[in-house]
Amino acid sequence: MPNDANQLALPRDESTEEAMGATAPARRTRLGQSAITSIDAKSILTPSSGFISAYDYTRNPYSGCTFGCSYCYAAFFVRDREERNDWGRWVKVKENALALLQKRRRKPLVNKTIYMSSVTDPYQPIERDHRITREVLEVLDRASHPVGIVTKSAGVVRDIDILARMAERDLVKVAISVTSLDRRIARSMEPRAATPPKRIDAIRQLTSAGIPVAVMVAPIIPALTDSE
């Protein structure tokens, strides 16, 4: 995903973003059984490492996730024991995500790539109302800045208009996570995520729009999903 001359100028945050860190909460609401807290985050970009080191930075519009996947590694990054044990039942919305992306443009991210997201799903249900992921994509689109997206939500099709424009310039790749095609197995491991058929349909819509899509099959669980 090459970056052209119209680079997105962003501050380089040398410190590691606190996976669940933020300033004082602004307000609390609920989405079904999940607690939703609006916060002002300390940072929005984190230098990548580990299995996503192919990208330069990660960007998480939310902390926490309402999908409640039983195998999710992100829960282990949560410092608060109560929140860690209640993973899948709360989300912190980084209301200032766009402002953090736009302000204090001290150093351009020339030829750098962004991974969205490492410890949350950018298209979980609250994105329908908060639209933080879409707002950031609009900024990246205008700046011709490359991004990779991973999600297990069919909600990604809402942004086909932006993603198709970016795909024409080789600026975006979307990965859809499909753990199992068996609805019963999928529901037991990913109780509030999109059903397998909805994810397959999202893949179909994205590819039909010319957007490059990868299918992530993980985790593969012996004697449960390895035969698929």
Coordinates of C-alpha atoms in Angstrom, one line a residue:
M1 CA 0.0 0.0 0.0
P2 CA 2.2 2.9 -1.2
N3 CA 1.9 6.3 0.2
D4 CA 1.9 9.3 -2.2
A5 CA 3.2 12.8 -1.7
N6 CA 0.1 14.1 0.1
Q7 CA 1.2 12.6 3.4
L8 CA -0.7 12.7 6.7
A9 CA 1.2 14.6 9.2
L10 CA 0.8 13.1 12.7
P11 CA 2.7 13.3 16.0
R12 CA 5.0 10.3 16.6
D13 CA 4.2 9.1 20.1
E14 CA 7.3 7.3 21.3
S15 CA 5.5 5.9 24.4
T16 CA 3.4 2.8 24.2
E17 CA -0.3 3.6 24.2
E18 CA -2.0 2.3 27.4
A19 CA -4.3 -0.3 26.1
M20 CA -7.1 0.8 28.4
G21 CA -5.7 4.1 29.6
A22 CA -7.5 7.4 29.5
T23 CA -8.3 10.6 31.3
A24 CA -11.4 10.9 33.5
P25 CA -14.6 9.4 32.0
A26 CA -17.0 11.9 30.5
R27 CA -20.3 9.9 30.7
R28 CA -21.7 6.4 31.0
T29 CA -24.5 4.7 29.1
R30 CA -25.5 1.1 28.3
L31 CA -25.9 -0.9 25.2
G32 CA -27.9 -4.0 26.1
Q33 CA -25.9 -5.6 28.9
S34 CA -22.7 -3.7 28.1
A35 CA -21.5 -0.6 29.9
I36 CA -20.4 2.2 27.6
T37 CA -18.1 5.0 28.9
S38 CA -17.1 8.0 26.9
I39 CA -13.5 9.1 27.6
D40 CA -10.7 11.4 26.4
A41 CA -7.8 9.2 25.4
K42 CA -4.2 10.0 26.0
S43 CA -3.0 8.9 22.6
I44 CA -4.4 7.3 19.5
L45 CA -1.4 5.8 17.7
T46 CA 0.9 3.1 19.1
P47 CA 4.1 1.7 17.6
S48 CA 3.4 -1.8 16.5
S49 CA 5.1 -4.9 17.7
G50 CA 4.7 -8.7 17.8
F51 CA 2.5 -10.4 15.3
I52 CA 1.4 -7.0 13.8
S53 CA 4.9 -5.6 13.4
A54 CA 4.4 -5.7 9.6
Y55 CA 2.5 -2.4 10.3
D56 CA 4.2 0.6 11.8
Y57 CA 1.4 1.8 14.1
T58 CA -1.9 0.5 15.5
R59 CA -5.0 2.6 16.1
N60 CA -7.8 1.6 18.5
P61 CA -10.9 3.8 18.3
Y62 CA -12.3 2.0 21.3
S63 CA -11.1 0.2 24.4
G64 CA -12.9 -3.0 25.1
C65 CA -15.3 -4.8 22.9
T66 CA -18.9 -6.0 23.2
F67 CA -18.5 -9.1 21.0
G68 CA -17.2 -11.1 24.1
C69 CA -15.1 -13.6 22.2
S70 CA -13.9 -16.3 24.6
Y71 CA -10.4 -16.5 23.0
C72 CA -9.7 -12.8 22.8
Y73 CA -6.1 -12.0 23.8
A74 CA -6.9 -8.3 24.3
A75 CA -8.4 -9.0 27.8
F76 CA -4.9 -9.8 29.1
F77 CA -3.8 -6.2 28.4
V78 CA -6.4 -4.8 30.8
R79 CA -4.8 -3.8 34.1
D80 CA -8.0 -3.6 36.2
R81 CA -8.9 -7.1 37.4
E82 CA -12.7 -6.4 37.5
E83 CA -12.7 -5.1 33.9
R84 CA -10.5 -8.1 32.8
N85 CA -12.9 -10.5 34.3
D86 CA -15.9 -8.7 32.7
W87 CA -14.3 -8.6 29.3
G88 CA -17.0 -8.3 26.6
R89 CA -19.4 -6.4 28.7
W90 CA -17.9 -2.9 28.5
V91 CA -16.4 -0.4 26.0
K92 CA -14.7 2.9 26.4
V93 CA -15.3 5.2 23.5
K94 CA -12.4 7.5 22.6
E95 CA -14.4 10.6 21.8
N96 CA -11.3 12.6 21.1
A97 CA -9.8 10.1 18.6
L98 CA -10.3 12.4 15.6
A99 CA -8.9 15.4 17.4
L100 CA -5.8 13.4 18.5
L101 CA -5.3 12.4 14.9
Q102 CA -5.5 15.9 13.6
K103 CA -3.7 18.0 16.2
R104 CA -0.1 18.8 16.7
R105 CA 1.2 17.7 13.3
R106 CA 4.8 17.7 14.1
K107 CA 6.2 14.8 12.0
P108 CA 4.7 13.2 8.9
L109 CA 4.3 9.5 8.9
V110 CA 6.0 9.1 5.6
N111 CA 5.6 5.6 4.2
K112 CA 4.1 4.3 7.5
T113 CA 1.2 2.0 7.7
I114 CA -1.6 1.9 10.3
Y115 CA -3.3 -1.3 11.6
M116 CA -6.9 -0.9 12.8
S117 CA -7.3 -2.4 15.4
S118 CA -5.1 -4.4 17.8
V119 CA -7.2 -4.6 21.0
T120 CA -10.7 -3.8 19.9
D121 CA -13.0 -4.3 16.9
P122 CA -13.4 -1.0 14.9
Y123 CA -16.8 -2.0 13.7
Q124 CA -18.5 -3.3 16.9
P125 CA -22.1 -2.2 17.3
I126 CA -21.4 1.2 19.0
E127 CA -19.6 2.3 15.8
R128 CA -23.1 2.8 14.2
D129 CA -23.8 5.7 16.6
H130 CA -20.3 7.1 17.3
R131 CA -18.8 6.7 13.8
I132 CA -15.3 7.2 15.0
T133 CA -13.8 4.6 12.7
R134 CA -15.5 6.3 9.7
E135 CA -14.3 9.7 10.7
V136 CA -10.8 8.5 10.9
L137 CA -11.1 6.7 7.6
E138 CA -12.2 10.0 6.0
V139 CA -9.1 11.7 7.3
L140 CA -6.8 8.9 6.0
D141 CA -8.6 8.9 2.7
R142 CA -8.1 12.7 2.2
A143 CA -4.4 12.3 3.2
S144 CA -3.9 9.2 0.9
H145 CA -2.6 7.3 3.9
P146 CA -2.5 3.5 4.0
V147 CA -4.4 1.4 6.5
G148 CA -5.1 -2.2 7.2
I149 CA -8.4 -3.1 8.9
V150 CA -9.4 -6.3 10.7
T151 CA -12.9 -7.0 11.9
K152 CA -15.4 -9.7 12.5
S153 CA -18.3 -7.3 12.0
A154 CA -20.5 -7.1 8.9
G155 CA -20.8 -3.4 9.7
V156 CA -17.7 -2.7 7.6
V157 CA -19.8 -2.6 4.5
R158 CA -21.2 0.7 5.6
D159 CA -17.9 2.3 4.7
I160 CA -17.6 0.7 1.2
D161 CA -17.8 4.2 -0.4
I162 CA -14.6 5.3 1.4
L163 CA -12.8 1.9 1.2
A164 CA -13.5 1.7 -2.5
R165 CA -11.9 5.1 -3.1
M166 CA -8.9 4.1 -1.0
A167 CA -8.6 0.7 -2.8
E168 CA -8.3 2.5 -6.1
R169 CA -5.1 3.9 -4.8
D170 CA -3.9 0.7 -3.1
L171 CA -4.3 2.3 0.3
V172 CA -6.4 -0.2 2.1
K173 CA -6.8 -3.9 2.9
V174 CA -9.6 -5.5 4.9
A175 CA -9.3 -8.7 6.8
I176 CA -12.5 -10.4 7.9
S177 CA -12.1 -12.9 10.8
V178 CA -14.1 -16.1 10.4
T179 CA -13.5 -18.6 13.1
S180 CA -16.0 -21.2 12.1
L181 CA -18.9 -21.6 9.6
D182 CA -20.8 -23.5 12.1
R183 CA -23.3 -21.1 13.7
R184 CA -23.4 -23.1 16.9
I185 CA -19.7 -23.1 17.4
A186 CA -19.4 -19.5 16.3
R187 CA -22.1 -18.4 18.8
S188 CA -20.4 -20.3 21.6
M189 CA -17.0 -18.6 21.1
E190 CA -18.2 -15.2 19.7
P191 CA -21.6 -14.7 21.3
R192 CA -22.3 -11.2 20.1
A193 CA -20.4 -11.0 16.8
A194 CA -21.9 -11.2 13.4
T195 CA -23.0 -14.6 12.2
P196 CA -20.8 -16.5 9.8
P197 CA -23.2 -16.0 6.8
K198 CA -23.3 -12.2 7.5
R199 CA -19.5 -12.1 7.4
I200 CA -19.3 -14.1 4.2
D201 CA -21.8 -11.7 2.7
A202 CA -19.7 -8.8 3.8
I203 CA -16.7 -10.4 2.1
R204 CA -18.8 -10.7 -1.1
Q205 CA -19.8 -7.0 -1.0
L206 CA -16.3 -5.7 -0.3
T207 CA -14.7 -7.8 -3.1
S208 CA -17.5 -6.8 -5.5
A209 CA -16.6 -3.2 -4.8
G210 CA -13.0 -3.8 -5.7
I211 CA -11.7 -3.8 -2.1
P212 CA -8.9 -6.3 -1.4
V213 CA -10.1 -8.7 1.4
A214 CA -8.3 -11.4 3.3
V215 CA -10.1 -14.1 5.4
M216 CA -8.5 -14.7 8.8
V217 CA -9.2 -18.2 10.2
A218 CA -8.0 -18.0 13.8
P219 CA -7.9 -19.5 16.3
I220 CA -7.9 -23.0 14.9
I221 CA -9.0 -25.2 17.8
P222 CA -8.1 -29.0 17.6
A223 CA -11.1 -31.3 17.5
L224 CA -13.5 -28.3 17.2
T225 CA -12.7 -26.2 14.1
D226 CA -9.6 -27.8 12.6
S227 CA -11.7 -30.0 10.3
E228 CA -13.2 -27.0 8.5

